[in-house]
Short mmCIF file of C-alpha atoms and ligand atoms in Angstrom, two decimals:
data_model
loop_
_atom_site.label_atom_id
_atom_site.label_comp_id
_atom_site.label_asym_id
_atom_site.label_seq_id
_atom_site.Cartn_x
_atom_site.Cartn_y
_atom_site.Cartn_z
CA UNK C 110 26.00 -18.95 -30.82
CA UNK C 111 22.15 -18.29 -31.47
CA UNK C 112 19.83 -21.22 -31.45
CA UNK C 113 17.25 -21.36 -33.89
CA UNK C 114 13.60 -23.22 -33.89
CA UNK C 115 12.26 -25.42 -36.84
CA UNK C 116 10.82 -21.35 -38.68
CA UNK C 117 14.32 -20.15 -37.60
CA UNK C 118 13.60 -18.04 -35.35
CA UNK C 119 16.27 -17.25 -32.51
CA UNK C 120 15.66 -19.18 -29.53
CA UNK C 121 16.90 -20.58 -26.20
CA UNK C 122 17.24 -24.87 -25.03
CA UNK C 123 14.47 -26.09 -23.15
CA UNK C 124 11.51 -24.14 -21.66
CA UNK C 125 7.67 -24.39 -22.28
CA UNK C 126 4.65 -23.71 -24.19
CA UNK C 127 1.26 -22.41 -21.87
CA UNK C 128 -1.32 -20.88 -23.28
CA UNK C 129 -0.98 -17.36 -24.40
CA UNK C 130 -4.30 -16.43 -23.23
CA UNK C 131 -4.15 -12.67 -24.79
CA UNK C 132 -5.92 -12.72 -27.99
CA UNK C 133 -8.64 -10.26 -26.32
CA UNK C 134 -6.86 -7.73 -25.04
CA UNK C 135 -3.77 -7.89 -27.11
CA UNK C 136 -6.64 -6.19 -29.61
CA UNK C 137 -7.88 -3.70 -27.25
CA UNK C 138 -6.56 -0.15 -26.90
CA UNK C 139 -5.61 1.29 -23.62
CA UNK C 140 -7.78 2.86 -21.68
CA UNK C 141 -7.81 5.26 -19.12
CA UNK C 142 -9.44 5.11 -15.84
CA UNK C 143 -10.71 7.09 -13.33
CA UNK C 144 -9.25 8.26 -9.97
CA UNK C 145 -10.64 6.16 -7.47
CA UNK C 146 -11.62 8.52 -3.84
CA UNK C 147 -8.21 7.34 -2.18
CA UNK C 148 -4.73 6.30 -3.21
CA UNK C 149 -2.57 4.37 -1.32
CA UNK C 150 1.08 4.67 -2.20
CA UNK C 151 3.61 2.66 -0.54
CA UNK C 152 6.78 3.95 0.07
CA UNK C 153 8.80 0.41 -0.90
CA UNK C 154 7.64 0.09 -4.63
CA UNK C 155 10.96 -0.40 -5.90
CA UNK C 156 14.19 -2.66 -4.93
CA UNK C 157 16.28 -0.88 -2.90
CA UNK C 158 15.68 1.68 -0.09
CA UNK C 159 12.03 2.76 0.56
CA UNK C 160 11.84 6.30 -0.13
CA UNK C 161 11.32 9.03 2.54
CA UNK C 162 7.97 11.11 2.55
CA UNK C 163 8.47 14.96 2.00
CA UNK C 164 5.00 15.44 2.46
CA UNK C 165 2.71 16.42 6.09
CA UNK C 166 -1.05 15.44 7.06
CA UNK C 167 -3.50 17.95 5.47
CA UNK C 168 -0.93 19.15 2.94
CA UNK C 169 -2.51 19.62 -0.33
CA UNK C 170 -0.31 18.37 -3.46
CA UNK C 171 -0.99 18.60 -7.19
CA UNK C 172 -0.74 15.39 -10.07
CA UNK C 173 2.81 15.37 -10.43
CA UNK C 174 4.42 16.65 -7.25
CA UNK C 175 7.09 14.69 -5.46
CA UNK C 176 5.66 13.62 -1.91
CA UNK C 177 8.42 11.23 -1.10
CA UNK C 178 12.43 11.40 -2.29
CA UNK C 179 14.98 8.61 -2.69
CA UNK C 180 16.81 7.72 -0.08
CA UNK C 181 20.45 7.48 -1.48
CA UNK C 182 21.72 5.83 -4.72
CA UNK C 183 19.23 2.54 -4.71
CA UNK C 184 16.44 4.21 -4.50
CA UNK C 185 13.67 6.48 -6.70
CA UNK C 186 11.52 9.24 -5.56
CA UNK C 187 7.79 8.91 -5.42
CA UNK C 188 5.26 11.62 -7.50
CA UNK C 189 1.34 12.42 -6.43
CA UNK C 190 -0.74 10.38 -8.86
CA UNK C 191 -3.33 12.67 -8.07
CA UNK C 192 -4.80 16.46 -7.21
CA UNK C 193 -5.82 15.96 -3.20
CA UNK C 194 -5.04 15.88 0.14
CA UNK C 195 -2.56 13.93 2.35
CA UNK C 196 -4.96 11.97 4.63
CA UNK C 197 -2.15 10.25 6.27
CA UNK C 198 1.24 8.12 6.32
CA UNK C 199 0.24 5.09 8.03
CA UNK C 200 0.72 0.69 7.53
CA UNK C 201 -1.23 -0.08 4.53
CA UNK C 202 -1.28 -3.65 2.91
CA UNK C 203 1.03 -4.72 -0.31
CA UNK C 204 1.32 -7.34 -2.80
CA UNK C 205 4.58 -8.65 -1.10
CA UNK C 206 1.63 -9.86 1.50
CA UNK C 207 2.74 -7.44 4.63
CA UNK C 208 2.21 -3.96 5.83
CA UNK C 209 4.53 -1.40 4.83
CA UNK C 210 4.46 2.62 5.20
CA UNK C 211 2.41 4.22 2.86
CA UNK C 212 0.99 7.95 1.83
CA UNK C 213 -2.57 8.45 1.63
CA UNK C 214 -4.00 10.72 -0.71
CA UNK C 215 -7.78 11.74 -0.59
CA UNK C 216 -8.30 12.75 -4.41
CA UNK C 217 -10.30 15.37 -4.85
CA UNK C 218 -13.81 15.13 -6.26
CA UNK C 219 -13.54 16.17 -10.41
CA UNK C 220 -9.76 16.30 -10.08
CA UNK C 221 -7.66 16.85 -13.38
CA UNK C 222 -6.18 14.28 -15.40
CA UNK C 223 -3.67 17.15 -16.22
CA UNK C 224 -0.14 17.03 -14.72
CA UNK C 225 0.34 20.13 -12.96
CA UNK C 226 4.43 19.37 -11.97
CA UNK C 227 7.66 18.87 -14.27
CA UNK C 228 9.73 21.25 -16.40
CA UNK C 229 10.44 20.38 -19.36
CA UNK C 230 14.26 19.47 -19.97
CA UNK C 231 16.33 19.22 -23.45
CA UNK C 232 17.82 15.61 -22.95
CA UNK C 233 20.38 16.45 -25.72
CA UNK C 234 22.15 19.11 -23.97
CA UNK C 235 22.48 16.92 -20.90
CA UNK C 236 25.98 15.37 -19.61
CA UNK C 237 25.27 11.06 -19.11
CA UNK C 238 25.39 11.67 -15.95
CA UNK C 239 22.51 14.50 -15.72
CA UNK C 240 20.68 12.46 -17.73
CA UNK C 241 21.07 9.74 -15.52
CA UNK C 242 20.03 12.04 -12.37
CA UNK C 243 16.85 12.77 -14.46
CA UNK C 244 16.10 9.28 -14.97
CA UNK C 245 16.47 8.84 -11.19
CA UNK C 246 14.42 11.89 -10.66
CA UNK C 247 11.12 10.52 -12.84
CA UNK C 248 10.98 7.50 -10.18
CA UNK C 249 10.96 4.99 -13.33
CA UNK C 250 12.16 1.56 -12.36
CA UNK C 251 12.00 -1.61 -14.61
CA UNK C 252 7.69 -1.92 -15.30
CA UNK C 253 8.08 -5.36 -16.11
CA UNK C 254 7.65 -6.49 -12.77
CA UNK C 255 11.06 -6.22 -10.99
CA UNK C 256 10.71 -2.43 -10.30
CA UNK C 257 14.75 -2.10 -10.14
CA UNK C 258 15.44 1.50 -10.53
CA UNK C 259 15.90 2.58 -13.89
CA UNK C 260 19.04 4.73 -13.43
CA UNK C 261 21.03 2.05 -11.52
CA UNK C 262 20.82 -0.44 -14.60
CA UNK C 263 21.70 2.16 -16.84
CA UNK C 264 24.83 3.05 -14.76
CA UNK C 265 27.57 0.63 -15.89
CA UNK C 266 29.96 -0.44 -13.28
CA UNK C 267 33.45 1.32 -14.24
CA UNK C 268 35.08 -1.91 -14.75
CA UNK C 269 32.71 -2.89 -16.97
CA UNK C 270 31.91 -2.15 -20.88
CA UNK C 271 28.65 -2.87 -22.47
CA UNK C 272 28.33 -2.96 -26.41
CA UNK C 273 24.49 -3.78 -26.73
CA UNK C 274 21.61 -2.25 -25.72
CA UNK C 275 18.95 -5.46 -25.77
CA UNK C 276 15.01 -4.06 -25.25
CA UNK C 277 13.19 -6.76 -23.70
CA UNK C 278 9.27 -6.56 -26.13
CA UNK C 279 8.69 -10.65 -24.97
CA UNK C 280 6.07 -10.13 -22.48
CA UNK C 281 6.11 -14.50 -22.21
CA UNK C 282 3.80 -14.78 -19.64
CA UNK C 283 0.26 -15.57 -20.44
CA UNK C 284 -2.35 -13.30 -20.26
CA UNK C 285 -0.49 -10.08 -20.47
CA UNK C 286 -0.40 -7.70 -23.31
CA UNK C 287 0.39 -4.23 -21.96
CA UNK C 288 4.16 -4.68 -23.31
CA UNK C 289 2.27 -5.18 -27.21
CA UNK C 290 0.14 -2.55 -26.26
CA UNK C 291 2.77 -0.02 -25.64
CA UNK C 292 5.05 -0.83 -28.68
CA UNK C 293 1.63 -0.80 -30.91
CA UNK C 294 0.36 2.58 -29.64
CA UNK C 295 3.58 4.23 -28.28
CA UNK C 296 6.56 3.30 -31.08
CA UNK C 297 8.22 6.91 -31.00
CA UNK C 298 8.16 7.79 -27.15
CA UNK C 299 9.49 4.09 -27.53
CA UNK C 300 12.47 4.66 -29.81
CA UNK C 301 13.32 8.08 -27.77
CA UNK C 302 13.41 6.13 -24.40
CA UNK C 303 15.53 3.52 -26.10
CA UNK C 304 18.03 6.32 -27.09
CA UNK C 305 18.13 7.76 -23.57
CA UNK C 306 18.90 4.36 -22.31
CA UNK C 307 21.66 4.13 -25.11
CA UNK C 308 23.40 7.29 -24.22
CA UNK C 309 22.99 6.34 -20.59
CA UNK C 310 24.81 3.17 -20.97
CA UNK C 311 27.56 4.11 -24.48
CA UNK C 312 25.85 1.49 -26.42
CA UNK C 313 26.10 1.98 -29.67
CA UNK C 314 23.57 -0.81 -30.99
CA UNK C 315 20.34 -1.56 -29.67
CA UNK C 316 18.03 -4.47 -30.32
CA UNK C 317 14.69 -5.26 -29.74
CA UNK C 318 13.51 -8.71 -29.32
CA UNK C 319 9.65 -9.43 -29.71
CA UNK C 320 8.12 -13.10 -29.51
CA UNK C 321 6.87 -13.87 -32.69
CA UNK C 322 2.86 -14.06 -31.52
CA UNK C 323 3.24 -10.54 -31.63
CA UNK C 324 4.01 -9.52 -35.70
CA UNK C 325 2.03 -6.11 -35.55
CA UNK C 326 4.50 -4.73 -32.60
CA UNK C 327 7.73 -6.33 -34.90
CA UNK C 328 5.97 -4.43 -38.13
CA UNK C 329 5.28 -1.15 -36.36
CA UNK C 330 8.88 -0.98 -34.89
CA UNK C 331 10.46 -1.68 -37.90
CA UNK C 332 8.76 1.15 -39.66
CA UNK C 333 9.41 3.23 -36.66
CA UNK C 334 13.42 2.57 -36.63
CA UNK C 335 15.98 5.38 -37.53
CA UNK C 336 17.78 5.57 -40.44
CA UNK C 337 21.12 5.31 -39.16
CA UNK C 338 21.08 1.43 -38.17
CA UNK C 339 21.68 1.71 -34.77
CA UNK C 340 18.22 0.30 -33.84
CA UNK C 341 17.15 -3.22 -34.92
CA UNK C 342 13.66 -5.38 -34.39
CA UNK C 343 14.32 -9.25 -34.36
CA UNK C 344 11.43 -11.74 -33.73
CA UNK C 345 12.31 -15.10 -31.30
CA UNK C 346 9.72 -17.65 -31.17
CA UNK C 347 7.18 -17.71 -28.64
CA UNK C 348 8.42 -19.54 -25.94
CA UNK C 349 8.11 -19.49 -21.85
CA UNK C 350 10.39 -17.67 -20.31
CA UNK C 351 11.73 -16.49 -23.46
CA UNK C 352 11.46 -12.50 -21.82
CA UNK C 353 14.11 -13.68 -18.82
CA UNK C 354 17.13 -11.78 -19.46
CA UNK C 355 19.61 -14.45 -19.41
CA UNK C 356 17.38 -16.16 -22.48
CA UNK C 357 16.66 -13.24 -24.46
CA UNK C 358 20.72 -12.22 -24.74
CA UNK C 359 20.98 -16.31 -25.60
CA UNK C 360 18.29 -16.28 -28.13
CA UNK C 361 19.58 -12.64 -29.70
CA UNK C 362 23.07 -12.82 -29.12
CA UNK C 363 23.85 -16.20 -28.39
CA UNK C 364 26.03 -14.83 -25.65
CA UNK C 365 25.35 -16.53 -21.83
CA UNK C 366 25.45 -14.38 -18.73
CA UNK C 367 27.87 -16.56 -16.19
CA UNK C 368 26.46 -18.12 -13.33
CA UNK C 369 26.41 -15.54 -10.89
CA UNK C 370 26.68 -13.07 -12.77
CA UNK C 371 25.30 -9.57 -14.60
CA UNK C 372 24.45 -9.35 -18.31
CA UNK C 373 27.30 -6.21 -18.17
CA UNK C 374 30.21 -8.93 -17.54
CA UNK C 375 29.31 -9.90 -21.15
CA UNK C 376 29.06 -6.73 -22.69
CA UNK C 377 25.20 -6.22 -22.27
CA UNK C 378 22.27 -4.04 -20.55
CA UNK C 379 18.55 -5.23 -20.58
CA UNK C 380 15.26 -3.35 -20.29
CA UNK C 381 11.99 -3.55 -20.33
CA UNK C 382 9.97 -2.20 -23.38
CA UNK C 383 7.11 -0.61 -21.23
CA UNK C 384 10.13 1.21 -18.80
CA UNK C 385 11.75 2.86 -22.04
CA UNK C 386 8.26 3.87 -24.04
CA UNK C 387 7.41 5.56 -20.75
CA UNK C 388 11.04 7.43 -19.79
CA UNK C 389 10.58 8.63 -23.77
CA UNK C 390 6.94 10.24 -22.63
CA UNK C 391 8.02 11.64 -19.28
CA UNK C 392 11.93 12.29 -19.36
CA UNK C 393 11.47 15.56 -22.48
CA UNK C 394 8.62 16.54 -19.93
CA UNK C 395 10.49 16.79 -16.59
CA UNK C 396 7.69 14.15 -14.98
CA UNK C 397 7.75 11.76 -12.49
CA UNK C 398 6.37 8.22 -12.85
CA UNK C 399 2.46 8.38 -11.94
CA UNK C 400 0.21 5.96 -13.52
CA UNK C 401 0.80 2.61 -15.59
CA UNK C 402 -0.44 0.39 -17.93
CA UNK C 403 -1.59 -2.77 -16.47
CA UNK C 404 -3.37 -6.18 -18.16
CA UNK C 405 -6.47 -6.71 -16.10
CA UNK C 406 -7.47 -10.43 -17.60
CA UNK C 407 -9.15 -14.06 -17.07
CA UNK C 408 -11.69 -15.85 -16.98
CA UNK C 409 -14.01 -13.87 -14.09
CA UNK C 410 -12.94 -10.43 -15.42
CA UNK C 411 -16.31 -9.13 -17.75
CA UNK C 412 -14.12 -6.42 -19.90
CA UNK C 413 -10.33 -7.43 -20.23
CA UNK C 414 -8.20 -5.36 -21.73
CA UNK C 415 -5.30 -2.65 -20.98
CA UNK C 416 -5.89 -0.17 -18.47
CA UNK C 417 -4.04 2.97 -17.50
CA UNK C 418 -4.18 3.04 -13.96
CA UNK C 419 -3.23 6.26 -11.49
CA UNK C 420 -0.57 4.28 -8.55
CA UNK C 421 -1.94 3.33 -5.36
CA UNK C 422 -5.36 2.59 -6.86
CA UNK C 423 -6.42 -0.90 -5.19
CA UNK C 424 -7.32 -3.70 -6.88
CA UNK C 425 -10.95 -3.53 -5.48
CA UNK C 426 -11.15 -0.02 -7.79
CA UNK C 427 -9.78 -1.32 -10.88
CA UNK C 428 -12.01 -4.94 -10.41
CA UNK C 429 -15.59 -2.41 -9.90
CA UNK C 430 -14.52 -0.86 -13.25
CA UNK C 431 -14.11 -3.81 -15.29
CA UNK C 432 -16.49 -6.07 -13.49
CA UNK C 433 -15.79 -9.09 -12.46
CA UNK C 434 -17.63 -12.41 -11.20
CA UNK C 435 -16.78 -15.30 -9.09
CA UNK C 436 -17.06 -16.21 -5.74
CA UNK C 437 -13.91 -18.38 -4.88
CA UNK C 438 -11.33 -16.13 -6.84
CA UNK C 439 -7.80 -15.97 -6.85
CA UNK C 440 -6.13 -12.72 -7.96
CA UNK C 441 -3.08 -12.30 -8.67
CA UNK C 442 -0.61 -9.12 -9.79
CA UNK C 443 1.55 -9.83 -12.76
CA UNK C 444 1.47 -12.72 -14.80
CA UNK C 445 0.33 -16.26 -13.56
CA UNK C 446 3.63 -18.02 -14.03
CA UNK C 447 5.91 -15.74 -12.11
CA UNK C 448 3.30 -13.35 -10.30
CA UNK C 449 2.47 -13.08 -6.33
CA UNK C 450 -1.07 -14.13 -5.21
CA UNK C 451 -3.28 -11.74 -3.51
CA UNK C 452 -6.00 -11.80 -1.43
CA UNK C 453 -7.03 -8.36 -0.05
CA UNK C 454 -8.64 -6.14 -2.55
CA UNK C 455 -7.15 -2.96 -0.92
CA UNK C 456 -3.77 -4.10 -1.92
CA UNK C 457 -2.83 -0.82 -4.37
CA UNK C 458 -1.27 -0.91 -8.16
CA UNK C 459 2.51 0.13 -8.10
CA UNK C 460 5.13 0.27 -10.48
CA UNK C 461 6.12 -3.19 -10.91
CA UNK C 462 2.13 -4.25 -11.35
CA UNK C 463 2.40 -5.45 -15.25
CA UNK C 464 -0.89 -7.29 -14.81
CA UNK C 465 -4.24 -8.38 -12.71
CA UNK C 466 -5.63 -11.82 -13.38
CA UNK C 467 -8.78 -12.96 -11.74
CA UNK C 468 -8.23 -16.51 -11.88
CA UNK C 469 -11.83 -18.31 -11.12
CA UNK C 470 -11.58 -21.45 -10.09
CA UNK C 471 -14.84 -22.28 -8.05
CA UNK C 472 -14.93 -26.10 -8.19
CA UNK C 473 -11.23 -27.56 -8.06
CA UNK C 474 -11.94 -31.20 -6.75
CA UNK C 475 -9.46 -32.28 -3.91
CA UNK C 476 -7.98 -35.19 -6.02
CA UNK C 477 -6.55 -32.62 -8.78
CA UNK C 478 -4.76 -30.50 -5.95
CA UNK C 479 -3.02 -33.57 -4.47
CA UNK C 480 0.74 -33.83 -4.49
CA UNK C 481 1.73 -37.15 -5.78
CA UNK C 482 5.44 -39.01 -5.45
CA UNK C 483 7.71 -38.27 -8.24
CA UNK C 484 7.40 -40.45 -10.76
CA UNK C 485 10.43 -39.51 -12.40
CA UNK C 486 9.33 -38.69 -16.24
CA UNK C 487 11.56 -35.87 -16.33
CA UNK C 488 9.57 -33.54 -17.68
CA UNK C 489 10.63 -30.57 -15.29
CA UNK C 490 14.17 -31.60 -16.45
CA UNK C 491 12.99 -31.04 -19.89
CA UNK C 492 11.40 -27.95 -18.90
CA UNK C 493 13.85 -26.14 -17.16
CA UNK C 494 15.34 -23.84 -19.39
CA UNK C 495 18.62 -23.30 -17.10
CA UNK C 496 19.35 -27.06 -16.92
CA UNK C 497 19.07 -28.08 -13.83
CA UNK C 498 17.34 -31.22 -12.10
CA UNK C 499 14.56 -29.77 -10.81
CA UNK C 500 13.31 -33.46 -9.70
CA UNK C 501 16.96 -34.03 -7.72
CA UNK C 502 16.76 -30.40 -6.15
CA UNK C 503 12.78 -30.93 -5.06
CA UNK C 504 13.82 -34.36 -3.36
CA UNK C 505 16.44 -32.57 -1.54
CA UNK C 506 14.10 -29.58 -0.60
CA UNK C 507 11.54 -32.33 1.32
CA UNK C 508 15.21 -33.80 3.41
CA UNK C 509 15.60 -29.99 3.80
CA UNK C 510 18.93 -30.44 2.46
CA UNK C 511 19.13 -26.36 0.82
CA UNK C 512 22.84 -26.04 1.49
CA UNK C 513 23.40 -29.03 -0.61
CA UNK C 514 21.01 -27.53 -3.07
CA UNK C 515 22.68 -24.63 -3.23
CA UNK C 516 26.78 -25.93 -3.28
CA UNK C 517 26.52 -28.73 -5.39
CA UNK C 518 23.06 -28.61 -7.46
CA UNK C 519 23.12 -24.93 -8.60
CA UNK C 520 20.31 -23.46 -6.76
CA UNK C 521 20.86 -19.99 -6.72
CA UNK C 522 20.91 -20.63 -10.69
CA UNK C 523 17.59 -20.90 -10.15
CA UNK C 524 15.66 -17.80 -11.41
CA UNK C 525 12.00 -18.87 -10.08
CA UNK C 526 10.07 -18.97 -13.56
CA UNK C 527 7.66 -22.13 -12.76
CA UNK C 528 8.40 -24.02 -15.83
CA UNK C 529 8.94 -27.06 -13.76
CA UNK C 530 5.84 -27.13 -11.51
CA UNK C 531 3.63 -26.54 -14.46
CA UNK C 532 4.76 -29.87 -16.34
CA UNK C 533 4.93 -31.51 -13.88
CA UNK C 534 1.93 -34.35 -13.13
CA UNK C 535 2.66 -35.26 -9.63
CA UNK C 536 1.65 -31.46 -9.30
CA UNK C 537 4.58 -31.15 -7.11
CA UNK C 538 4.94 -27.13 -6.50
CA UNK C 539 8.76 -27.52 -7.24
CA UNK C 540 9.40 -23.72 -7.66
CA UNK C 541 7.66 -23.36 -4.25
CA UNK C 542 10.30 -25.48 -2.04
CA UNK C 543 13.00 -23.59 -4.47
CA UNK C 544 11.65 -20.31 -2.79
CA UNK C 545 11.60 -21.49 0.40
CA UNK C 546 14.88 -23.02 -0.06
CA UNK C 547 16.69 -19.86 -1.13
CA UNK C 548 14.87 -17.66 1.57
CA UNK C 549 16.51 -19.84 4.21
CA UNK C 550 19.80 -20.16 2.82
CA UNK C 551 19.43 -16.58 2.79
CA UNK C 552 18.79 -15.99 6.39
CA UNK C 553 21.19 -18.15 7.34
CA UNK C 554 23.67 -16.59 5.19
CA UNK C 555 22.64 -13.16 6.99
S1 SF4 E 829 8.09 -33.60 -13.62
FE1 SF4 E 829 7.43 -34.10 -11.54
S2 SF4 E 829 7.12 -36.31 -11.60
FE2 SF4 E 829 8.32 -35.82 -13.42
S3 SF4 E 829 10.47 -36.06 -12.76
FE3 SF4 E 829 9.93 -33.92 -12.44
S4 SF4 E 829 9.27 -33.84 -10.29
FE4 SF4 E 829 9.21 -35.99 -10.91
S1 SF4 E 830 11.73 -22.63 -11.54
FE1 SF4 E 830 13.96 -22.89 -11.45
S2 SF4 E 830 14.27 -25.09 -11.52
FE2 SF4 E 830 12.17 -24.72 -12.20
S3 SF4 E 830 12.32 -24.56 -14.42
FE3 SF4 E 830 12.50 -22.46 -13.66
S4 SF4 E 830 14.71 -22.12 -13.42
FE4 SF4 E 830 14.41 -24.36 -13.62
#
């Protein structure tokens, strides 16, 4: 059954409420910008197996051309962002924080923003499976931020059914608005990437949930939805991590993905609204996955806003275009709840980059970074919108007790969104030693 908050809308138990922090560029239009000299594109932008370069030193490839193909099911193919040269395939640096292989492309000077590659390709005379190669073949993977490939959560496992199609339009994490931006400026490529995804999957209903700070995306849907009912907009309050998957199905269909488990076990696939809105503009074209939106935002940044950005452009590039002041600065890709820190400002854009947030914060005093004891106010417990004791499990993280963590407090139900470190006023970085926790249990596990 559906929750429902005090203005009824649908909603999940627990979570938080941090600033939104996107009243400025939730206003302002995407725009595009430039190629920067040099792209850097990493092989590994995806989950799954990097993919293999096709492509030679000194070849010269055109915007659009594959350079790199997937390598087997879990994996997407790469396209040239750009008109250039291939300068190289060398170690390059990446958000995760290490080296990884990586294509160099040298644009060239006054290159066109034209795609020169792709066929385009009548989706409706497609079998589901074609249309699920094609989806594989345009390199798409989930944009908001977990870069799973596209055509592997839209292939249901045959002993599972799904019945509902639920488009993820949240975007909870402060800051970003490329999500809004998308379903304001993009509703019909929108609606025709949600009905690829539906005939991908055989869902016959799809619905979209949008947090309810966002009214102008719910209105334009709406008057963008087909006649034949298949399509429906519902607004859930505005509430961190309302745009998980596991609360989203809660709050819209009250159903509750098992521990463990995948939203197909009951009856559901989820996607991003930003993935769909771009497989409707590229899929009819026969185009690979080349630039994305991204919210470039905070306080140092001089022009926030939403900024279409060609993949493998570093951060350094997109920060000279917007401007940006500070001198002890903290950057960091995606949103700041969930989103990895970065320091270098050669590490590129790639597909899962939903955001860059220049976080200035030039004169933290010592005393307001210092852990304190727990004081037990159970506020994390409060927070935590999958119910666990986030207090119990960080006391057991500093006996390094993680097997016990994960056999008999639930660890692994843990889905890392940060609810509990930010309430918390001991500043103890809970969702930290829950990281750590699960990478060792991991390793030990391998
Ligand atoms: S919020 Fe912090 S201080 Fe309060 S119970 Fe949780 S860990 Fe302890
Ligand atoms: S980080 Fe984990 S433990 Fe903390 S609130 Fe989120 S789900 Fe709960």
């Amino acid at each position: 059954m559906s929750l429902f908050n005090l203005f009824g809308r649908p909603s999940f138990n627990h979570g938080i409420h941090p600033p939104s922090n996107k009243t400025v560029t939730g206003k302002t239009p995407i725009r595009r910008l430039p190629f920067p000299g040099m792209l850097v594109i990493p092989l590994n932008q995806h989950i799954g197996k990097p993919a293999i370069p096709i492509v030679k030193k000194g070849e010269e490839v055109v915007r659009g051309q594959p350079i790199a193909k997937a390598d087997g099911f879990v994996s997407v193919p790469i396209h040239a962002p750009a008109t250039g040269r291939i300068k190289g395939i060398e170690l390059m640096p990446t958000a995760q924080g290490r080296n990884a292989p990586s294509i160099l492309l040298e644009v060239y000077e006054g290159a066109t923003q034209e795609v020169l590659w792709g066929e385009e390709q009548t989706i409706g005379d497609m079998s589901d499976e074609a249309l699920r190669q094609a989806i594989q073949n345009s390199g798409m993977v989930g944009l908001g931020g977990a870069a799973f490939p596209s055509h592997v959560k839209l292939t249901i496992p045959d002993d599972k059914s799904v019945d509902t199609l639920v488009v993820n339009g949240c975007e909870c994490e402060p800051y970003l608005s490329c999500d809004h931006r998308m379903m304001l400026e993009h509703p019909r490529p929108l609606m025709r990437g949600i009905r690829y995804a539906m005939r991908a999957t055989g869902t016959k209903q799809a619905v979209i949930g949008i947090e309810d700070n966002k009214m102008d995306a719910v209105e334009t849907l709406r008057a963008n939805l087909p006649r034949d009912g298949s399509i429906s907009v519902e607004a859930v309050e505005t509430k961190y991590p309302q745009g998980s998957e596991k609360m989203l199905i809660k709050s819209l269909l009250g159903r509750e993905v098992p521990a463990g488990g995948i939203p197909a076990e009951i009856g559901v696939v989820v996607n991003n609204v930003g993935t769909l809105a771009a497989l409707g503009q590229l899929l009819p074209k026969g185009e690979g996955l080349i630039e994305r939106v991204i919210t470039v935002a905070g306080p140092g940044v001089k022009h926030p806003g939403n900024y279409l950005v060609p993949l493998g452009t570093s951060i350094g590039f997109v920060l000279d275009q917007v401007g940006y002041e500070g001198s002890e600065t903290e950057f960091i890709l995606g949103g700041p709840m969930m989103g990895p820190a970065v320091s270098a400002l050669d590490t590129p854009v790639t597909k899962g980059t939903s955001g860059l947030l220049v976080l200035n914060e030039p004169n933290i005093e010592a005393e307001t970074l210092r852990i304190w004891p727990c004081i037990r106010c159970a506020r994390c417990v409060d927070a935590c919108p999958m119910h666990l004791n986030p207090s119990h499990l960080g006391l057991l993280a500093a006996k390094r007790k993680y097997e016990t963590m994960a056999e008999e407090f639930h660890l692994n139900d843990c889905f890392e969104c940060g609810s509990c470190s930010y309430v918390c006023p001991s500043n103890i970085p809970l969702v930290q030693y829950f990281r750590i926790a699960k990478a060792i249990n991991r390793e030990q596990a391998a």
